[in-house]
Amino acid sequence: MSNDEADEVLLQAYRAGDVRAFERLVARHEKPIWNFIRRFVHDAATAEDLLQEVFLRVVKSADEWRGAAKFSTWLYTIARNLTVDHARRSVHRNAASLDAERTHGESTSTLHDRIASPDRRADEVASDRETKQRIDEAVAALPAEQREVFLMREVMEMPFAEIAAAVGASEPTVKSRMRYALEKLRAALVELGGERPSAAESSGSG
Amino acid sequence: MATNCENVSAQMMELLYGELPADARANVDAHVAGCARCRAELDGFQKTRAVARQVLDEAPPARARLAILNAAAAHLAAQAQPAAAAAAPAAAAPTPARKPVVEEKFSFWDRLRARWAFPTFATVGAVAVFLVANKMFLDPEKSLEHRPAATQEERAAPPATPPVPSPAAEPAPWEGKPPEAADNEAKMGHRMPPHGARVAAKPAGRADDDREGGERGAKKAKKEGRFAEPPPAKPAPAPAAAEEKAYRDQHLAKQKFAPPPPPKESASVPANKAADKIADDPFAAGAPVDAPPSLRGPAPSRRMKAPSQAQGDLDSLMTGEGERSRAGGGNALGSVGGVGSVGTTSKGDGYGSGAGAAPRTATAPRPTVGDASRAAQAPAAAPVQATAPPPPPPAPVATKSRAKRSAELEADEGYVAAEPGKAQQSKDEKKAGGKNAETETLLQRADRLFADGRWAEAAAIYRELLRRDPRNEDAERWRRRLVAAENAEVEQRNANVAAKRAEQKRDSAESAAPARKQAAPKASKATSTESQ
């Protein structure tokens, strides 16, 4: 993503008929978009459909893009809008709530229980798989507006100003949401890694 | 330090994601380096970020990318297809990477053209139709405005101005009047209300071209012994016609037919105006069939409206429709076709063509109808009229002054006025011309109906006659009759409508009066109760 200009060049090449240029664009951006979608859409098949939909939208409206914004910003805004709209429409939300039973995982305790549990041993540091799972859960537990800001900032690497424009909020608001999201995730990691929550809390408040 | 810690905490997100300006970044870095708490906070966030980024690095399924790329390629192909088809032979492009660029551009413009071509043409067409309609509908008003001026011009113009004697204007001898007197009478005739000149809108130029035919007609008439003496070559408009005109003028005044009552129904105005227009049109009295279109100039388009409208009016009258049916575009077009095909073909319903070809005239002939004594005064009119040859190309006509034309038109009108009693004569003429008996009976009937004032029926028969035998030497008269009948009918209808409206007005006024009377006591009652 360091060469955003190349995005524009690649898109021009695609509009000129070079499908391989578009392939490079897809290869460059599909993962952030996929990860963004996956944190809003639990069903993998639906997430796949959405991913295709995002790029199809780009294909169809490639002529309309005139370079007013960075291509990546434009692309991610499309992805964000499609995903959030879908998530709002879907009746069944797959996002785990703090009190929801975990559907996949060996433990039957709730996320809240595990985060709050004071008696977890330090040597129970999660494996990569468990870390991933818990981060997933922690991200899924974020309020949607924090989650989208977190993902856009962390996964899509959008500047705060662009995120603010994409979600229609002020930049301070976006930063505030980002901070809340990070703190919650850090708390989850502290719990997972056996870090002392008090230290994290003190550092967070200071 | 506390403020610094707060500042660092407030700027933590920018610090974390590298969005701090360089100078601010240096201050914050300096503080964090010496502040364990801030460093711990920053470390905690950075660790969280690192873990999260590891977790949030899931690769999408490969089939998704395949599907995306397939769709992208299909889209490209769909876009390039029209352009490729357009530039198919020249598609032997050397560089495959360059070729699609051209195709893409082609396809873009192609699509643009395809998208806008139809709307553009449709808009242009609509504007054109509007302009044509505008001209057709609004021009008659102009002609009405100009009409009085033209009449004055007529008065000023000496009746002898036509450079070539008009045989059609010669049948004076039996009157035994000197040309001067005839001229005077002709002038009197010119003082008629303008609408009178609408009758028999014979093109002025016709006089020139009637020479041969007129002489022929004169010879014929002489053979039949109807002329006391051979008609002298006189350039003045027919004195007899002028006399007829004067007579009819009086008659009109008596019967209050002329000037026609100002049309109370607004819809009737265009019809009359259109009639004016037609009368002014040198070709309106029967466009020469063989005239090249270039000679006709814009005449057909000007004529379009009136005949069609007349047709609509007449039809609505004949079918007993209460409301005037305004001539639509199709009707107008049909009439134009009729105009163009005068004397050659007659298409449509048997009415349209004749009506389209015939000039619209006003009520002038109406008062003369049934006036047998008056008709008898002009015995020679019909023969001359009947022998008039088909109108010649109208090229010189257009240059003639309106006054001259009007003078000749009025002369023609005189003949028209003389017609009713002369049905037998014209019949003889036609027999001499080898016309069949059916036409004769039809013509007789039409003349009788015309004399009886049964305009619609008469007009229908004249139309039929014109349709059957448009080249008949008497066709000119039929046309005039047809138009006169149509106009008379329209006027009659206008008068009826006006009368009806007046009646309605009276009725409504009467009904409103009692209502007011009823309301008044109520109001007084209410005020009395209030006062109590």
PDB file of C-alpha atoms in Angstrom, chain B residues 86-216:
ATOM      1  CA  ALA B  86     -16.992  -1.270 -35.472  1.00  0.00           C
ATOM      2  CA  ALA B  87     -13.288  -1.476 -36.127  1.00  0.00           C
ATOM      3  CA  ALA B  88     -13.256  -5.129 -37.050  1.00  0.00           C
ATOM      4  CA  PRO B  89     -11.277  -5.035 -40.306  1.00  0.00           C
ATOM      5  CA  ALA B  90      -8.677  -2.621 -39.013  1.00  0.00           C
ATOM      6  CA  ALA B  91      -8.227  -4.595 -35.840  1.00  0.00           C
ATOM      7  CA  ALA B  92      -4.924  -6.064 -36.888  1.00  0.00           C
ATOM      8  CA  ALA B  93      -3.299  -4.029 -34.182  1.00  0.00           C
ATOM      9  CA  PRO B  94       0.402  -4.656 -33.580  1.00  0.00           C
ATOM     10  CA  THR B  95       0.404  -4.164 -29.828  1.00  0.00           C
ATOM     11  CA  PRO B  96      -2.297  -6.010 -27.928  1.00  0.00           C
ATOM     12  CA  ALA B  97      -1.897  -3.669 -24.997  1.00  0.00           C
ATOM     13  CA  ARG B  98      -2.553  -0.615 -27.124  1.00  0.00           C
ATOM     14  CA  LYS B  99      -5.462  -1.932 -29.035  1.00  0.00           C
ATOM     15  CA  PRO B 100      -7.869  -2.154 -26.130  1.00  0.00           C
ATOM     16  CA  VAL B 101      -7.257   1.510 -25.376  1.00  0.00           C
ATOM     17  CA  VAL B 102      -8.589   2.481 -28.764  1.00  0.00           C
ATOM     18  CA  GLU B 103     -11.441   0.086 -28.427  1.00  0.00           C
ATOM     19  CA  GLU B 104     -12.307   1.456 -25.064  1.00  0.00           C
ATOM     20  CA  LYS B 105     -12.464   4.988 -26.377  1.00  0.00           C
ATOM     21  CA  PHE B 106     -14.471   3.863 -29.349  1.00  0.00           C
ATOM     22  CA  SER B 107     -16.872   2.097 -27.175  1.00  0.00           C
ATOM     23  CA  PHE B 108     -17.261   5.076 -24.902  1.00  0.00           C
ATOM     24  CA  TRP B 109     -18.172   7.424 -27.718  1.00  0.00           C
ATOM     25  CA  ASP B 110     -20.250   4.763 -29.261  1.00  0.00           C
ATOM     26  CA  ARG B 111     -22.251   4.460 -26.138  1.00  0.00           C
ATOM     27  CA  LEU B 112     -22.465   8.212 -25.801  1.00  0.00           C
ATOM     28  CA  ARG B 113     -23.729   8.516 -29.331  1.00  0.00           C
ATOM     29  CA  ALA B 114     -26.176   5.694 -28.903  1.00  0.00           C
ATOM     30  CA  ARG B 115     -27.440   7.246 -25.725  1.00  0.00           C
ATOM     31  CA  TRP B 116     -27.927  10.741 -27.119  1.00  0.00           C
ATOM     32  CA  ALA B 117     -28.684  10.214 -30.758  1.00  0.00           C
ATOM     33  CA  PHE B 118     -32.344   9.459 -30.330  1.00  0.00           C
ATOM     34  CA  PRO B 119     -33.100  12.132 -27.727  1.00  0.00           C
ATOM     35  CA  THR B 120     -31.316  14.671 -29.878  1.00  0.00           C
ATOM     36  CA  PHE B 121     -33.214  13.805 -33.003  1.00  0.00           C
ATOM     37  CA  ALA B 122     -36.440  13.621 -31.086  1.00  0.00           C
ATOM     38  CA  THR B 123     -35.866  17.064 -29.628  1.00  0.00           C
ATOM     39  CA  VAL B 124     -34.936  18.559 -32.973  1.00  0.00           C
ATOM     40  CA  GLY B 125     -38.006  17.001 -34.505  1.00  0.00           C
ATOM     41  CA  ALA B 126     -40.249  18.301 -31.772  1.00  0.00           C
ATOM     42  CA  VAL B 127     -38.836  21.781 -32.154  1.00  0.00           C
ATOM     43  CA  ALA B 128     -39.337  21.625 -35.888  1.00  0.00           C
ATOM     44  CA  VAL B 129     -42.925  20.526 -35.475  1.00  0.00           C
ATOM     45  CA  PHE B 130     -43.463  23.283 -32.972  1.00  0.00           C
ATOM     46  CA  LEU B 131     -42.035  25.904 -35.285  1.00  0.00           C
ATOM     47  CA  VAL B 132     -44.078  24.748 -38.218  1.00  0.00           C
ATOM     48  CA  ALA B 133     -47.193  24.615 -36.090  1.00  0.00           C
ATOM     49  CA  ASN B 134     -46.382  28.036 -34.730  1.00  0.00           C
ATOM     50  CA  LYS B 135     -46.118  29.466 -38.163  1.00  0.00           C
ATOM     51  CA  MET B 136     -49.274  27.840 -39.320  1.00  0.00           C
ATOM     52  CA  PHE B 137     -51.320  28.821 -36.321  1.00  0.00           C
ATOM     53  CA  LEU B 138     -50.025  32.288 -35.814  1.00  0.00           C
ATOM     54  CA  ASP B 139     -49.601  33.534 -39.333  1.00  0.00           C
ATOM     55  CA  PRO B 140     -53.307  33.856 -40.009  1.00  0.00           C
ATOM     56  CA  GLU B 141     -53.447  36.549 -37.374  1.00  0.00           C
ATOM     57  CA  LYS B 142     -50.888  38.538 -39.229  1.00  0.00           C
ATOM     58  CA  SER B 143     -52.870  38.257 -42.387  1.00  0.00           C
ATOM     59  CA  LEU B 144     -55.915  39.526 -40.570  1.00  0.00           C
ATOM     60  CA  GLU B 145     -54.015  42.506 -39.332  1.00  0.00           C
ATOM     61  CA  HIS B 146     -52.813  43.285 -42.782  1.00  0.00           C
ATOM     62  CA  ARG B 147     -56.151  42.858 -44.329  1.00  0.00           C
ATOM     63  CA  PRO B 148     -57.530  46.396 -43.915  1.00  0.00           C
ATOM     64  CA  ALA B 149     -54.358  47.821 -45.354  1.00  0.00           C
ATOM     65  CA  ALA B 150     -54.756  45.610 -48.321  1.00  0.00           C
ATOM     66  CA  THR B 151     -58.268  46.800 -48.788  1.00  0.00           C
ATOM     67  CA  GLN B 152     -57.108  50.347 -48.848  1.00  0.00           C
ATOM     68  CA  GLU B 153     -54.511  49.372 -51.339  1.00  0.00           C
ATOM     69  CA  GLU B 154     -57.232  47.942 -53.448  1.00  0.00           C
ATOM     70  CA  ARG B 155     -59.113  51.164 -53.374  1.00  0.00           C
ATOM     71  CA  ALA B 156     -56.080  53.108 -54.319  1.00  0.00           C
ATOM     72  CA  ALA B 157     -55.117  50.776 -57.094  1.00  0.00           C
ATOM     73  CA  PRO B 158     -56.758  51.562 -60.402  1.00  0.00           C
ATOM     74  CA  PRO B 159     -58.794  48.665 -61.569  1.00  0.00           C
ATOM     75  CA  ALA B 160     -57.194  48.856 -64.959  1.00  0.00           C
ATOM     76  CA  THR B 161     -53.766  48.066 -63.631  1.00  0.00           C
ATOM     77  CA  PRO B 162     -53.637  44.452 -64.685  1.00  0.00           C
ATOM     78  CA  PRO B 163     -51.275  44.659 -67.617  1.00  0.00           C
ATOM     79  CA  VAL B 164     -52.957  41.939 -69.553  1.00  0.00           C
ATOM     80  CA  PRO B 165     -56.654  41.918 -70.158  1.00  0.00           C
ATOM     81  CA  SER B 166     -58.352  39.187 -68.328  1.00  0.00           C
ATOM     82  CA  PRO B 167     -60.866  37.368 -70.417  1.00  0.00           C
ATOM     83  CA  ALA B 168     -62.379  36.122 -67.262  1.00  0.00           C
ATOM     84  CA  ALA B 169     -63.089  39.681 -66.361  1.00  0.00           C
ATOM     85  CA  GLU B 170     -64.740  40.643 -69.593  1.00  0.00           C
ATOM     86  CA  PRO B 171     -68.284  39.499 -69.574  1.00  0.00           C
ATOM     87  CA  ALA B 172     -69.602  42.986 -69.328  1.00  0.00           C
ATOM     88  CA  PRO B 173     -71.091  43.639 -72.745  1.00  0.00           C
ATOM     89  CA  TRP B 174     -74.581  42.637 -72.004  1.00  0.00           C
ATOM     90  CA  GLU B 175     -74.682  45.213 -69.299  1.00  0.00           C
ATOM     91  CA  GLY B 176     -74.136  47.824 -71.912  1.00  0.00           C
ATOM     92  CA  LYS B 177     -72.311  49.972 -69.499  1.00  0.00           C
ATOM     93  CA  PRO B 178     -69.311  52.043 -70.340  1.00  0.00           C
ATOM     94  CA  PRO B 179     -66.098  50.787 -68.859  1.00  0.00           C
ATOM     95  CA  GLU B 180     -65.887  53.805 -66.588  1.00  0.00           C
ATOM     96  CA  ALA B 181     -69.138  52.968 -64.944  1.00  0.00           C
ATOM     97  CA  ALA B 182     -68.074  49.427 -64.575  1.00  0.00           C
ATOM     98  CA  ASP B 183     -64.887  50.561 -62.998  1.00  0.00           C
ATOM     99  CA  ASN B 184     -66.772  52.665 -60.572  1.00  0.00           C
ATOM    100  CA  GLU B 185     -68.903  49.804 -59.652  1.00  0.00           C
ATOM    101  CA  ALA B 186     -65.906  47.660 -59.287  1.00  0.00           C
ATOM    102  CA  LYS B 187     -64.519  50.194 -56.912  1.00  0.00           C
ATOM    103  CA  MET B 188     -67.717  50.130 -54.999  1.00  0.00           C
ATOM    104  CA  GLY B 189     -67.369  46.472 -54.866  1.00  0.00           C
ATOM    105  CA  HIS B 190     -63.948  46.901 -53.397  1.00  0.00           C
ATOM    106  CA  ARG B 191     -65.392  48.737 -50.517  1.00  0.00           C
ATOM    107  CA  MET B 192     -66.946  45.587 -49.403  1.00  0.00           C
ATOM    108  CA  PRO B 193     -65.860  44.309 -46.081  1.00  0.00           C
ATOM    109  CA  PRO B 194     -62.551  42.609 -46.441  1.00  0.00           C
ATOM    110  CA  HIS B 195     -63.959  39.202 -45.962  1.00  0.00           C
ATOM    111  CA  GLY B 196     -65.882  39.531 -49.138  1.00  0.00           C
ATOM    112  CA  ALA B 197     -62.712  39.309 -51.100  1.00  0.00           C
ATOM    113  CA  ARG B 198     -62.108  35.920 -49.763  1.00  0.00           C
ATOM    114  CA  VAL B 199     -64.522  34.344 -52.129  1.00  0.00           C
ATOM    115  CA  ALA B 200     -63.017  32.748 -55.117  1.00  0.00           C
ATOM    116  CA  ALA B 201     -59.479  33.420 -54.194  1.00  0.00           C
ATOM    117  CA  LYS B 202     -58.406  33.210 -57.728  1.00  0.00           C
ATOM    118  CA  PRO B 203     -54.789  33.929 -58.227  1.00  0.00           C
ATOM    119  CA  ALA B 204     -54.171  37.237 -59.821  1.00  0.00           C
ATOM    120  CA  GLY B 205     -51.707  35.726 -62.166  1.00  0.00           C
ATOM    121  CA  ARG B 206     -54.371  33.568 -63.536  1.00  0.00           C
ATOM    122  CA  ALA B 207     -55.736  36.440 -65.466  1.00  0.00           C
ATOM    123  CA  ASP B 208     -52.597  36.466 -67.505  1.00  0.00           C
ATOM    124  CA  ASP B 209     -52.710  32.851 -68.136  1.00  0.00           C
ATOM    125  CA  ASP B 210     -56.385  32.712 -68.767  1.00  0.00           C
ATOM    126  CA  ARG B 211     -55.864  34.508 -71.988  1.00  0.00           C
ATOM    127  CA  GLU B 212     -56.042  31.570 -74.287  1.00  0.00           C
ATOM    128  CA  GLY B 213     -58.658  29.764 -72.308  1.00  0.00           C
ATOM    129  CA  GLY B 214     -60.641  32.903 -71.892  1.00  0.00           C
ATOM    130  CA  GLU B 215     -60.680  33.560 -75.565  1.00  0.00           C
ATOM    131  CA  ARG B 216     -61.731  30.061 -76.147  1.00  0.00           C
TER     132      ARG B 216
END
